[in-house]
Amino acid sequence: MKTYQRFPLDLVKGKGCWVWDEKGEKYLDAVAGIATCSLGHSNRALIKSLSKQLRKLQHVSNLYQIPEQEELAQWLTSNSFAKSAFFCNSGAEANEAAIKLARKYGHIKRNIDNPIILCSKESFHGRTLAAVSATGQPKYHNGFEPMVDGFKFFSYNDNESFKNLFDGLEKTGPKIAAVLIEPIQGEGGINVGEKSFFQLIKAKCTENNVLLMFDEVQTGMGRTGTLWGYEQLGIEPDVFTLAKGLGGGHAIGALLVNQLADVFQPGDHASTFGGNPFACRAALTVGREIQKRKLLIKITERGIQLKEGLINLSLKYSDIFFSTRGIGLIQGLVLKDNKKITSLDIVKSALEEKLLLVSAGAKVLRIVPPLIITKKEINELLSRLDKCLMKLS
Ligand SMILES: *Cc1c(COP(=O)(O)O)cnc(C)c1O
């Protein structure tokens, strides 16, 4: 179907932060399958553990106990505040599960007839109907109306906007069951959450028994330099969702919760493929490699290096760029509004310099390389980006 506007590039091979096309041309990959290939391409640990798992057992369904799933749940809960997990196959599905959890929580724990979920206007939560309804950006709704009911929107990092919406609804109803928000907005343009804004949200939620749910589909699993994005903000939500980086390029999503393990009862929610032995083995390998290779420290260091380089480029090409945003290995270059140049123009030009980049909206260039990227590769990335900007300006 005509779902995607694809680049005319056939990628056939990868190793670490590099991919090759059919003709044998080599590209530096700062997209990483859209922030998914955490350990890079053809990672040795993944090849070893997944080959072994393929020979052992791939899929049995959740009719049975799955030791690999229990092991992954154990790993995730012992490395976060969460106490239990539900597994699915993607980010949208993880958020879908969170939305259903919030509604059932509203009904059974708070006696709300029509539970409302508050989301940000600039958010992105996925493409299934409920997840896209939770997404505040109208461009994702166009043509798919009517949207799913029960979502209301505030502006990100805007204390007044959040307070007005929250207080208004608490006074006159319908009642709020949950707030769903990204600690850093990815697709929305690499908007980094402000601590004071998130403290306000946390306080309001706690005061009113409203669930605080973080969409960590893009920020989770080390991308920001801490295992979870919420650590960067110094607050803990009640619920968080994961997908993108979790399986290192393999399809797996998860919903993690603190005290809410009894909200879903048998039969309430399910997934045929969710948490199968293969996908769980992939995520376990990613988690253990992050720890074994001390990647969090490296991600922080590489993040600082990348940030410095991007600031220099934004100053050098101040006619194109307005600012830089992001932490760790989720960074963005923000384009000036008045310029005719779009982030897609830069992505296309970077392709000629054999550098893969992805935009986050028309005005932000996104840089989300594999978490294993080296100092030398960051320098190479910056120098290729410099060359392509020189041509464009
Ligand atoms: C990518 C993304 C999603 C959707 O994930 P899919 O796996 O494409 O369904 C949801 N939320 C955030 C924050 C994302 O970045």
XYZ file of C-alpha atoms in Angstrom, residues 39-388:
350
model
C 22.998 -2.414 20.213
C 23.537 -1.516 16.557
C 23.272 -3.954 13.663
C 24.394 -7.595 13.725
C 25.285 -7.374 17.389
C 27.265 -10.412 18.506
C 25.432 -10.941 21.807
C 22.032 -10.751 20.075
C 23.094 -13.143 17.311
C 24.313 -15.629 19.914
C 21.346 -15.487 22.283
C 18.689 -15.332 19.540
C 20.205 -18.150 17.481
C 20.174 -20.271 20.619
C 16.573 -19.260 21.369
C 15.445 -20.049 17.786
C 16.810 -23.555 18.160
C 15.170 -23.954 21.587
C 11.640 -22.464 21.375
C 10.108 -19.481 19.576
C 6.438 -19.120 20.435
C 3.871 -20.946 22.544
C 1.254 -18.229 23.416
C 0.230 -16.940 26.810
C -1.863 -20.033 27.502
C 1.289 -21.322 29.186
C 4.019 -20.129 31.528
C 6.915 -18.581 29.625
C 10.194 -18.633 31.592
C 11.858 -16.053 29.299
C 8.921 -13.682 29.883
C 9.186 -14.115 33.636
C 12.929 -13.502 33.450
C 12.364 -10.276 31.468
C 9.626 -9.104 33.849
C 12.058 -9.802 36.698
C 14.786 -7.782 34.979
C 12.493 -4.824 34.213
C 10.927 -4.686 37.689
C 14.221 -5.070 39.524
C 15.674 -2.207 37.459
C 12.726 0.195 37.816
C 10.075 1.199 40.357
C 7.563 -1.122 38.660
C 6.197 -4.287 40.253
C 4.554 -6.020 37.305
C 4.504 -6.103 33.516
C 2.267 -6.868 30.545
C 3.929 -7.673 27.220
C 2.801 -6.853 23.685
C 4.481 -6.177 20.343
C 4.721 -2.434 19.711
C 4.529 1.045 21.160
C 0.962 1.705 20.069
C -0.124 -1.568 21.651
C 1.675 -0.769 24.900
C -0.131 2.592 25.049
C -3.402 0.912 24.089
C -2.937 -1.355 27.123
C -2.161 1.678 29.315
C -5.322 3.441 28.097
C -7.465 0.380 28.863
C -5.800 0.058 32.272
C -6.522 3.732 33.037
C -10.182 3.356 32.069
C -10.659 0.219 34.137
C -8.845 1.873 37.055
C -11.263 4.802 36.703
C -14.288 2.526 36.738
C -13.368 0.061 39.483
C -11.099 2.067 41.803
C -12.666 5.520 41.524
C -16.211 4.874 40.394
C -15.971 7.208 37.389
C -18.593 6.649 34.672
C -16.697 8.284 31.815
C -13.034 8.347 32.770
C -10.993 11.027 30.964
C -7.310 10.796 30.054
C -5.306 14.022 29.714
C -2.652 14.181 26.986
C -0.439 16.825 25.414
C -1.308 18.642 22.197
C 2.172 17.964 20.771
C 2.239 14.277 21.741
C 2.680 11.101 19.724
C 1.409 7.807 21.128
C 1.063 5.569 18.049
C -1.305 4.766 15.171
C -3.971 2.416 16.515
C -7.295 4.190 16.952
C -7.089 4.793 20.716
C -3.356 5.626 20.606
C -3.863 8.052 17.734
C -6.818 9.604 19.593
C -4.480 10.145 22.561
C -2.052 11.819 20.136
C -2.719 15.551 20.231
C -1.456 16.502 16.763
C -4.395 16.933 14.329
C -2.291 15.816 11.330
C -2.494 12.246 12.651
C -6.304 12.411 12.970
C -7.154 13.743 9.516
C -9.281 11.291 7.593
C -9.801 8.917 10.506
C -12.523 10.724 12.427
C -14.466 10.065 14.577
C -11.683 9.756 17.140
C -12.053 7.620 20.265
C -13.740 9.654 23.025
C -12.309 10.421 26.417
C -9.116 12.392 25.712
C -8.512 16.054 26.510
C -5.423 18.082 25.697
C -3.058 20.581 27.324
C 0.125 22.235 26.004
C 3.436 20.542 26.842
C 5.682 22.347 29.366
C 2.892 24.877 29.934
C 1.954 24.957 33.632
C -1.037 27.258 33.125
C -2.530 25.173 30.327
C -2.242 21.967 32.355
C -3.568 23.545 35.562
C -6.558 25.144 33.863
C -7.599 21.918 32.149
C -7.005 19.753 35.220
C -8.670 22.037 37.766
C -11.577 22.780 35.431
C -12.372 19.095 34.948
C -11.881 18.251 38.635
C -14.451 20.933 39.486
C -17.114 20.359 36.839
C -16.299 16.867 35.511
C -16.101 14.491 33.706
C -13.535 13.079 36.118
C -9.899 12.443 35.187
C -8.551 8.879 35.461
C -5.041 9.443 34.134
C -2.464 11.719 32.527
C -0.506 10.147 29.647
C 2.690 11.997 28.702
C 6.181 11.530 27.211
C 9.159 12.603 29.391
C 10.732 13.807 26.124
C 8.463 14.188 23.104
C 10.096 12.324 20.216
C 7.955 12.654 17.078
C 6.586 15.945 18.476
C 10.019 17.551 17.965
C 12.431 16.385 20.730
C 10.739 18.548 23.384
C 12.481 17.879 26.701
C 10.142 17.862 29.695
C 10.776 20.601 32.257
C 11.189 19.450 35.856
C 8.842 22.083 37.310
C 6.115 21.152 34.815
C 6.378 17.461 35.639
C 6.461 18.211 39.380
C 3.181 20.070 38.976
C 1.644 17.135 37.088
C 2.902 14.660 39.686
C 1.518 16.744 42.563
C -1.901 17.145 40.897
C -2.107 13.422 40.108
C -1.125 12.358 43.625
C -3.561 14.809 45.225
C -6.510 13.580 43.119
C -5.779 9.837 42.771
C -5.146 10.309 39.059
C -2.752 7.850 37.409
C 0.441 9.323 35.992
C 1.396 7.312 32.893
C 4.644 7.905 30.990
C 4.988 6.922 27.353
C 8.641 5.845 27.356
C 8.403 4.057 24.013
C 11.190 6.259 22.604
C 12.983 7.400 25.796
C 13.099 4.087 27.673
C 15.896 1.511 27.751
C 18.868 3.843 28.091
C 18.361 6.341 25.273
C 18.609 9.416 27.545
C 21.646 8.151 29.490
C 19.533 6.761 32.323
C 17.664 3.493 31.912
C 14.305 5.321 32.057
C 13.407 8.857 31.017
C 11.584 9.476 34.302
C 14.941 9.358 36.115
C 15.967 12.500 34.208
C 12.946 14.304 35.668
C 13.424 13.053 39.219
C 9.835 11.815 39.531
C 8.207 8.405 39.252
C 4.975 7.823 37.340
C 2.526 5.019 38.280
C 2.717 3.411 34.846
C 5.142 3.469 31.938
C 5.212 1.960 28.474
C 8.158 0.678 26.431
C 8.790 -0.599 22.916
C 11.256 0.914 20.424
C 14.668 0.239 22.019
C 13.489 -2.635 24.196
C 14.168 -5.498 21.786
C 17.170 -3.978 19.999
C 15.273 -4.028 16.681
C 12.884 -6.895 17.456
C 9.169 -6.368 18.006
C 8.285 -6.172 21.675
C 6.328 -3.691 23.790
C 5.636 -3.565 27.500
C 3.357 -1.932 30.041
C 4.950 -1.566 33.462
C 2.947 -0.717 36.579
C 3.555 -0.055 40.232
C 0.568 -0.926 42.463
C -1.984 -1.749 39.791
C -1.370 -5.433 39.154
C -4.946 -6.331 40.161
C -6.726 -3.924 37.763
C -6.535 -6.333 34.818
C -8.177 -9.654 35.650
C -7.908 -12.823 33.503
C -9.730 -12.195 30.228
C -9.501 -8.376 30.375
C -6.591 -7.918 28.004
C -4.351 -10.166 25.937
C -1.945 -10.525 23.029
C -1.268 -13.661 20.987
C 2.366 -12.879 20.213
C 3.036 -10.664 23.234
C 5.995 -11.679 25.384
C 6.958 -14.728 23.353
C 10.258 -16.473 24.194
C 12.100 -15.010 21.174
C 11.109 -11.368 21.741
C 11.762 -11.637 25.485
C 15.188 -13.156 24.858
C 16.009 -10.179 22.610
C 14.983 -7.657 25.288
C 16.835 -9.546 28.024
C 19.984 -9.497 25.904
C 19.667 -5.749 25.279
C 19.163 -5.061 28.999
C 22.091 -7.195 30.071
C 24.415 -5.748 27.405
C 23.519 -2.205 28.546
C 24.658 -3.212 32.042
C 27.633 -5.375 31.079
C 29.099 -2.787 28.691
C 28.308 0.101 31.076
C 26.493 1.807 28.212
C 24.610 4.350 30.349
C 27.835 6.218 31.208
C 28.907 6.069 27.558
C 25.525 7.285 26.294
C 25.800 10.279 28.648
C 29.354 11.061 27.443
C 28.496 10.610 23.755
C 25.384 12.727 24.350
C 27.490 15.612 25.678
C 29.907 15.260 22.748
C 27.033 15.173 20.223
C 25.320 18.143 21.892
C 28.539 20.232 21.731
C 28.966 19.381 18.068
C 25.341 20.218 17.276
C 25.576 23.547 19.125
C 28.658 24.384 17.032
C 26.812 23.475 13.828
C 23.756 25.500 14.855
C 26.031 28.518 15.416
C 27.965 27.960 12.185
C 24.708 27.657 10.221
C 22.702 30.150 12.255
C 20.818 31.123 9.100
C 19.261 27.616 9.100
C 19.080 26.625 12.759
C 17.354 28.125 15.720
C 18.541 25.835 18.549
C 19.380 22.303 19.672
C 17.309 20.089 21.958
C 17.635 16.722 23.665
C 19.684 14.646 26.100
C 21.859 11.572 25.743
C 21.381 9.969 22.340
C 18.028 11.562 21.548
C 18.970 14.928 20.104
C 17.417 17.399 17.726
C 18.420 20.412 15.650
C 15.590 22.919 15.416
C 15.188 24.765 12.117
C 14.274 28.427 11.857
C 10.637 29.067 11.082
C 11.146 31.618 8.329
C 13.463 29.419 6.265
C 12.276 27.543 3.190
C 14.525 24.648 4.117
C 12.795 21.713 5.893
C 14.193 18.874 7.956
C 13.389 16.556 5.039
C 15.695 18.619 2.772
C 18.524 18.012 5.224
C 17.708 14.300 5.541
C 17.862 13.976 1.722
C 21.095 15.932 1.476
C 22.643 13.838 4.298
C 21.852 10.721 2.290
C 24.272 11.997 -0.382
C 26.915 12.297 2.349
C 26.153 8.662 3.298
C 24.573 9.636 6.583
C 21.126 8.381 7.676
C 19.016 10.899 9.604
C 15.295 11.196 10.378
C 13.122 14.223 10.979
C 10.744 14.814 13.883
C 8.182 17.020 12.168
C 8.986 19.562 9.460
C 11.141 21.748 11.689
C 13.289 19.334 13.690
C 16.120 17.101 12.562
C 16.359 14.078 14.856
C 19.552 12.207 15.764
C 18.991 8.824 17.458
C 21.999 6.582 16.672
C 22.569 3.107 18.172
C 23.475 3.350 21.872
C 26.883 1.769 21.177
C 28.089 4.651 18.968
C 31.759 5.535 19.574
C 33.486 8.894 20.018
C 35.046 8.533 16.571
C 31.690 7.739 14.967
C 30.053 10.795 16.594
C 32.844 12.929 15.088
C 32.243 11.298 11.710
C 28.494 11.947 12.040
C 29.120 15.636 12.811
C 31.589 16.035 9.958
C 29.177 14.458 7.430
C 26.367 16.665 8.714
C 28.649 19.708 8.400
C 29.413 18.815 4.760
C 25.745 18.441 3.885
